Structures are given as structure tokens and as C-alpha cells.
Amino acid sequence: MRQTGNATVLLWLRDAHAMESQSVQMLTTQLPSLIGFPAFHESVKAHAELSREQRDRLGARIAELGQASSLLRDGFGMALGLTAPMMIAALPDNVVRSAVTNYAFEHLEIGTYRALIGLAEQAGDRETRKLAEFILAQELEMAAWLEEHLAAIAGEVLPRATAVHEAFFPFGGMVPPMGL
Ligand SMILES: [Fe+2]
């Protein structure tokens, strides 16, 4: 029973490691488009660095549990479409899309660490539980920042986007009929 629990903790640690790798990649990719938004840029930059540390702490814990780091797969493949907004980076409201994506991703992370805390407790793995609690607090802090600032970011960006939207999406995003 204990062995099964520990194997599950290890699997979830690996998923969390992959999730943080994706976070680093996603946040780093966003940075160039956030230059005109110093507070948001600073927040994303700081959280990318934090995510890198979290990924490394998780990797260290995985190694302590006897899993070779070379076996880690970072292509976790979050099947939630969370990276989709990055595909439309050219749109002026991409900054808001990034904020919304990060808000959703933070809550995916929060849920994952809450689950890991419960799993580790059940398996009697105090170290993993402590690590998950430590990282959870950092994710909650980032989520709270977004909670506080997301509407203001949208309020700042969306008016600037209006002209572009009206020029490129005069039909409200619908593809116009041929010949128009
Ligand atoms: Fe994180």
C-alpha cells in the first residue's frame, strides 16, 4: 500500500516538473510582447525565474526518490489548449490573452500542488508534502497578483486593440463571403 502511494507521488512529481518546465517556456515566450507593460512584464519575468527554481526543486526531490533525471519527460503535453493563445501573438490584445492564460495556468498549478499535498500525506512522504506546500504558496501569490491586476490590464489594452480589430475583423471575427 505504502509502495503504491509512493509510486503515485513520484508520478505526480514528474507531472509537476513537466508543468513547471512548460510554465518557464510559456512565460519566457510572452516577455517580448509585454515590454510596454512594465508591471506585468516584471511579474511574468519574476515568475518565470521562480518556475525555474520550482522545476529544479522538483527535479531534486525526484532524484532523491531514486528516479534518474534523464527519465524526466518535459513534453507533458498539457491538453488544455493553454498555449493556444500564444499562436496569435500578433493581435494587439495578446497581452490580455497572456494574462488570462497565466491566470488559468496558475490555477492548474494550484490544483496540482493541492493534490500532491494530499497524495504525499497519504503516502507518508513528508519531504514531498513540504515541497508542494512551499511551491503552492508561491503559486497562490502569483494567482493573487493576477486576480488583482487582470481587469486593469484588459482595461488598458483593449481600447488600443479596438482600431486593429475593426480593421481586420469588421465582421466580428467571421470570415467574409468571397468577393468582399
Ligand atoms: Fe509554478
CSV table of C-alpha atoms and ligand atoms in Angstrom, one decimal:
chain,number,residue,atom,x,y,z
A,1,MET,CA,0.0,0.0,0.0
A,2,ARG,CA,2.8,2.4,1.0
A,3,GLN,CA,4.7,1.4,-2.1
A,4,THR,CA,1.8,2.1,-4.4
A,5,GLY,CA,1.3,5.5,-2.7
A,6,ASN,CA,4.9,6.4,-3.2
A,7,ALA,CA,4.8,5.4,-6.9
A,8,THR,CA,1.9,7.7,-7.4
A,9,VAL,CA,3.6,10.6,-5.6
A,10,LEU,CA,6.6,10.1,-8.0
A,11,LEU,CA,4.3,10.2,-11.0
A,12,TRP,CA,2.7,13.4,-9.8
A,13,LEU,CA,6.1,14.9,-9.0
A,14,ARG,CA,7.1,14.2,-12.6
A,15,ASP,CA,3.9,15.8,-13.9
A,16,ALA,CA,4.6,18.8,-11.7
A,17,HIS,CA,8.2,19.0,-13.0
A,18,ALA,CA,6.9,18.9,-16.6
A,19,MET,CA,4.2,21.5,-15.8
A,20,GLU,CA,6.9,23.9,-14.4
A,21,SER,CA,9.0,23.4,-17.5
A,22,GLN,CA,6.1,24.4,-19.6
A,23,SER,CA,5.5,27.4,-17.3
A,24,VAL,CA,9.1,28.6,-17.9
A,25,GLN,CA,8.8,28.2,-21.6
A,26,MET,CA,5.3,29.8,-21.8
A,27,LEU,CA,6.3,32.8,-19.6
A,28,THR,CA,9.6,33.4,-21.3
A,29,THR,CA,7.9,33.4,-24.7
A,30,GLN,CA,5.4,36.0,-23.5
A,31,LEU,CA,8.1,38.5,-22.3
A,32,PRO,CA,8.9,40.3,-25.6
A,33,SER,CA,5.2,41.2,-26.1
A,34,LEU,CA,4.9,42.7,-22.6
A,35,ILE,CA,7.6,45.3,-22.9
A,36,GLY,CA,5.0,48.2,-22.9
A,37,PHE,CA,3.5,46.9,-19.6
A,38,PRO,CA,6.3,47.2,-17.1
A,39,ALA,CA,4.4,45.8,-14.0
A,40,PHE,CA,3.1,42.8,-15.9
A,41,HIS,CA,6.4,42.3,-17.6
A,42,GLU,CA,8.2,42.3,-14.2
A,43,SER,CA,5.7,39.9,-12.7
A,44,VAL,CA,6.0,37.4,-15.6
A,45,LYS,CA,9.8,37.7,-15.6
A,46,ALA,CA,9.9,37.0,-11.8
A,47,HIS,CA,7.5,34.1,-12.0
A,48,ALA,CA,9.5,32.6,-14.9
A,49,GLU,CA,12.6,32.6,-12.7
A,50,LEU,CA,10.6,31.2,-9.8
A,51,SER,CA,9.1,28.5,-12.0
A,52,ARG,CA,12.7,27.5,-13.0
A,53,GLU,CA,13.6,27.2,-9.3
A,54,GLN,CA,10.4,25.2,-8.7
A,55,ARG,CA,11.2,22.9,-11.6
A,56,ASP,CA,14.8,22.3,-10.2
A,57,ARG,CA,13.5,21.7,-6.6
A,58,LEU,CA,11.0,19.1,-8.0
A,59,GLY,CA,13.8,17.5,-10.1
A,60,ALA,CA,16.0,17.3,-7.0
A,61,ARG,CA,13.2,15.6,-5.0
A,62,ILE,CA,12.5,13.2,-7.9
A,63,ALA,CA,16.2,12.3,-7.8
A,64,GLU,CA,16.1,11.8,-4.0
A,65,LEU,CA,13.3,9.3,-4.6
A,66,GLY,CA,15.6,7.4,-6.9
A,67,GLN,CA,14.4,8.5,-10.3
A,68,ALA,CA,17.1,9.4,-12.8
A,69,SER,CA,16.6,12.9,-14.0
A,70,SER,CA,17.3,11.7,-17.6
A,71,LEU,CA,14.0,9.9,-17.5
A,72,LEU,CA,12.1,13.1,-17.0
A,73,ARG,CA,9.9,14.0,-19.8
A,74,ASP,CA,9.1,17.6,-20.2
A,75,GLY,CA,6.7,17.2,-23.0
A,76,PHE,CA,3.8,16.8,-20.5
A,77,GLY,CA,1.5,17.9,-23.3
A,78,MET,CA,-1.0,19.9,-21.3
A,79,ALA,CA,-4.0,19.0,-23.3
A,80,LEU,CA,-5.9,22.1,-22.2
A,81,GLY,CA,-5.1,24.4,-25.1
A,82,LEU,CA,-3.4,26.8,-22.7
A,83,THR,CA,-0.7,27.5,-25.2
A,84,ALA,CA,-3.1,28.2,-28.0
A,85,PRO,CA,-3.3,32.0,-27.3
A,86,MET,CA,0.5,32.2,-27.9
A,87,MET,CA,-0.2,31.3,-31.5
A,88,ILE,CA,-1.9,34.6,-32.1
A,89,ALA,CA,0.9,36.8,-30.8
A,90,ALA,CA,0.3,39.4,-33.5
A,91,LEU,CA,-3.0,40.5,-32.1
A,92,PRO,CA,-2.8,43.7,-30.0
A,93,ASP,CA,-4.8,42.2,-27.2
A,94,ASN,CA,-2.3,39.4,-26.9
A,95,VAL,CA,-1.2,40.9,-23.6
A,96,VAL,CA,-4.6,40.2,-22.1
A,97,ARG,CA,-4.6,36.7,-23.6
A,98,SER,CA,-1.3,36.1,-21.8
A,99,ALA,CA,-2.8,37.3,-18.6
A,100,VAL,CA,-5.8,35.1,-18.9
A,101,THR,CA,-3.7,32.1,-19.9
A,102,ASN,CA,-1.4,32.7,-16.9
A,103,TYR,CA,-4.4,33.0,-14.6
A,104,ALA,CA,-5.7,29.7,-15.9
A,105,PHE,CA,-2.3,28.0,-15.7
A,106,GLU,CA,-1.7,29.2,-12.1
A,107,HIS,CA,-4.9,27.5,-11.1
A,108,LEU,CA,-3.9,24.3,-12.9
A,109,GLU,CA,-0.7,24.5,-10.8
A,110,ILE,CA,-2.5,25.3,-7.6
A,111,GLY,CA,-4.8,22.3,-8.1
A,112,THR,CA,-1.8,20.0,-8.9
A,113,TYR,CA,0.1,21.0,-5.8
A,114,ARG,CA,-3.0,20.6,-3.6
A,115,ALA,CA,-3.4,17.1,-5.0
A,116,LEU,CA,0.3,16.4,-4.5
A,117,ILE,CA,0.0,17.5,-0.8
A,118,GLY,CA,-2.9,15.1,-0.3
A,119,LEU,CA,-1.1,12.2,-2.0
A,120,ALA,CA,2.2,12.8,-0.2
A,121,GLU,CA,0.4,13.0,3.1
A,122,GLN,CA,-1.4,9.7,2.4
A,123,ALA,CA,1.9,8.1,1.4
A,124,GLY,CA,3.7,9.4,4.5
A,125,ASP,CA,6.2,11.4,2.3
A,126,ARG,CA,6.8,14.4,4.5
A,127,GLU,CA,9.5,15.9,2.3
A,128,THR,CA,7.4,16.0,-0.8
A,129,ARG,CA,4.5,17.4,1.1
A,130,LYS,CA,6.6,20.2,2.5
A,131,LEU,CA,8.0,21.0,-1.0
A,132,ALA,CA,4.5,21.0,-2.5
A,133,GLU,CA,3.2,23.3,0.3
A,134,PHE,CA,6.2,25.7,-0.3
A,135,ILE,CA,5.6,25.9,-4.1
A,136,LEU,CA,1.8,26.1,-3.6
A,137,ALA,CA,2.3,29.3,-1.5
A,138,GLN,CA,4.3,30.8,-4.4
A,139,GLU,CA,1.6,29.9,-7.0
A,140,LEU,CA,-1.1,31.4,-4.8
A,141,GLU,CA,0.8,34.6,-4.6
A,142,MET,CA,1.1,34.8,-8.4
A,143,ALA,CA,-2.6,34.0,-8.8
A,144,ALA,CA,-3.5,36.7,-6.3
A,145,TRP,CA,-1.4,39.2,-8.3
A,146,LEU,CA,-3.3,38.3,-11.5
A,147,GLU,CA,-6.6,38.3,-9.6
A,148,GLU,CA,-5.9,41.9,-8.6
A,149,HIS,CA,-4.5,43.2,-11.9
A,150,LEU,CA,-6.1,41.3,-14.7
A,151,ALA,CA,-9.1,43.5,-15.2
A,152,ALA,CA,-6.8,46.6,-15.2
A,153,ILE,CA,-4.5,45.1,-17.8
A,154,ALA,CA,-7.6,44.4,-20.0
A,155,GLY,CA,-8.9,47.9,-19.4
A,156,GLU,CA,-5.5,49.3,-20.5
A,157,VAL,CA,-5.0,47.1,-23.6
A,158,LEU,CA,-8.4,46.5,-25.1
A,159,PRO,CA,-9.2,50.1,-26.1
A,160,ARG,CA,-5.8,50.1,-28.0
A,161,ALA,CA,-6.9,46.9,-29.8
A,162,THR,CA,-10.2,48.3,-31.0
A,163,ALA,CA,-8.9,50.0,-34.1
A,164,VAL,CA,-7.0,46.9,-35.2
A,165,HIS,CA,-10.0,44.7,-34.6
A,166,GLU,CA,-12.3,46.9,-36.6
A,167,ALA,CA,-9.8,47.0,-39.4
A,168,PHE,CA,-9.1,43.3,-39.5
A,169,PHE,CA,-12.3,41.8,-38.1
A,170,PRO,CA,-15.1,44.0,-39.5
A,171,PHE,CA,-17.5,41.1,-39.4
A,172,GLY,CA,-16.9,40.4,-35.7
A,173,GLY,CA,-14.4,37.7,-36.4
A,174,MET,CA,-16.5,35.9,-39.1
A,175,VAL,CA,-14.8,35.2,-42.4
A,176,PRO,CA,-16.4,37.5,-45.0
A,177,PRO,CA,-18.0,35.9,-48.1
A,178,MET,CA,-15.8,35.5,-51.1
A,179,GLY,CA,-15.5,38.7,-53.2
A,180,LEU,CA,-16.0,41.1,-50.3
B,1,FE,FE,5.0,27.3,-10.8
